[in-house]
Amino acid sequence: MTGRQRERWHRRTGAAVVAAGIVAGVGLGTGGCSGGDAAAGDSRGGDPVVVLHRAADRLVEAGSSKARTSMEMAAGGTRVTIRGAGVYDYRKRMGRLKVLLPQDPAGTMEHRPITELLAPGALFMKNRGAGVPPDKWVRVDTRTLSDGNLVTGGATDPFAAAEVLRGTRSATYVGRTEVAGTGVRHYRGTADLVDAAKRASGGNKGALAAAAKGFATAEVPFDAYLDDEGRVRKVRHRFSFAGGQQKSPVAVASTTLLYDFGASVRVRLPDDDDIYAGEIAEN
């Protein structure tokens, strides 16, 4: 890929952080066995499949947390990473993230950080660029997105990331390790988005159902790290779909790190007058 092609790819990636979506694909597979034998090696946690099905409920019990996200994409020999950080309220299903787009090939930032507000069925973005005034928000109905906003926003909604685990069909217990200094149990398996959508909360049911239809496959390989209270501390998904401007599949790995449970979360959604109603330019 030439320098000019790389730059165009970066710009397309930045532009896709709205309803057009980031074209994604999965190049990494994760094998999974049924939870039966693994459960014996995880005497404190129980059957891995059952434990993972309940992980999202444990976050609701915790109330809130801080979150860090990263989304790695690779296509045509080029790899970029979009990073985010913020807070999330699992009871209200609302959060706030600041998302940093990748640098351009010259090493300078192409775009100011995007502020994202996450709400049931909706994604709001500020500093969107592409002709959107800097004081206006863009609103996206996540139920209309082919990926259910698991990829489009450049960061997977933290609660949606946990609810994908409700669709776990097979999983193995890998062993104990640490995430950010906290002891955790590492599980590896595969979730089915159709099953996840059926078991998801009202706010994510439609979005996950859309993703099940929009992705190349409804199967999502994952690595999940749960603390001793069953809460997700880290989860890494690999999503798969192809299309858009990229001729070859784009490999996407989304990682969500959760910490500081009980953190204060204040999210105020924009007023109707603050939402941009014009056309969004394509870069």
Short mmCIF file of C-alpha atoms in Angstrom, two decimals, residues 1 4 7 29 33 57-58 66 87 96 99 101 111 128 135 155 167 176 184 196 209 228 236 250-251 260 268 272:
data_model
loop_
_atom_site.label_atom_id
_atom_site.label_comp_id
_atom_site.label_asym_id
_atom_site.label_seq_id
_atom_site.Cartn_x
_atom_site.Cartn_y
_atom_site.Cartn_z
CA MET A 1 0.00 0.00 0.00
CA ARG A 4 -1.22 8.06 -0.59
CA GLU A 7 -3.63 8.18 3.86
CA GLY A 29 -10.23 -17.56 15.21
CA CYS A 33 -14.77 -26.57 23.84
CA ASP A 57 -25.76 -9.02 35.14
CA ARG A 58 -22.78 -8.69 37.45
CA LYS A 66 -14.57 3.54 34.08
CA VAL A 87 -17.29 6.04 32.06
CA ARG A 96 -19.50 8.77 27.74
CA VAL A 99 -12.39 8.44 21.11
CA LEU A 101 -8.69 8.40 15.81
CA HIS A 111 -8.97 14.75 13.76
CA ARG A 128 -17.50 14.41 14.10
CA ASP A 135 -20.84 22.66 18.25
CA ALA A 155 -15.40 1.65 20.26
CA GLY A 167 -24.68 -15.71 23.58
CA ARG A 176 -5.92 -17.39 36.50
CA VAL A 184 -9.05 -12.63 37.18
CA ALA A 196 -27.01 -12.92 22.54
CA ALA A 209 -30.02 -8.68 16.27
CA ASP A 228 -13.90 -13.13 41.53
CA ARG A 236 -11.63 -9.00 23.53
CA VAL A 250 -10.63 -5.90 7.31
CA ALA A 251 -9.65 -7.69 10.51
CA ASP A 260 -12.90 1.56 39.11
CA ARG A 268 -26.57 14.54 29.63
CA ASP A 272 -32.84 18.41 19.72
#
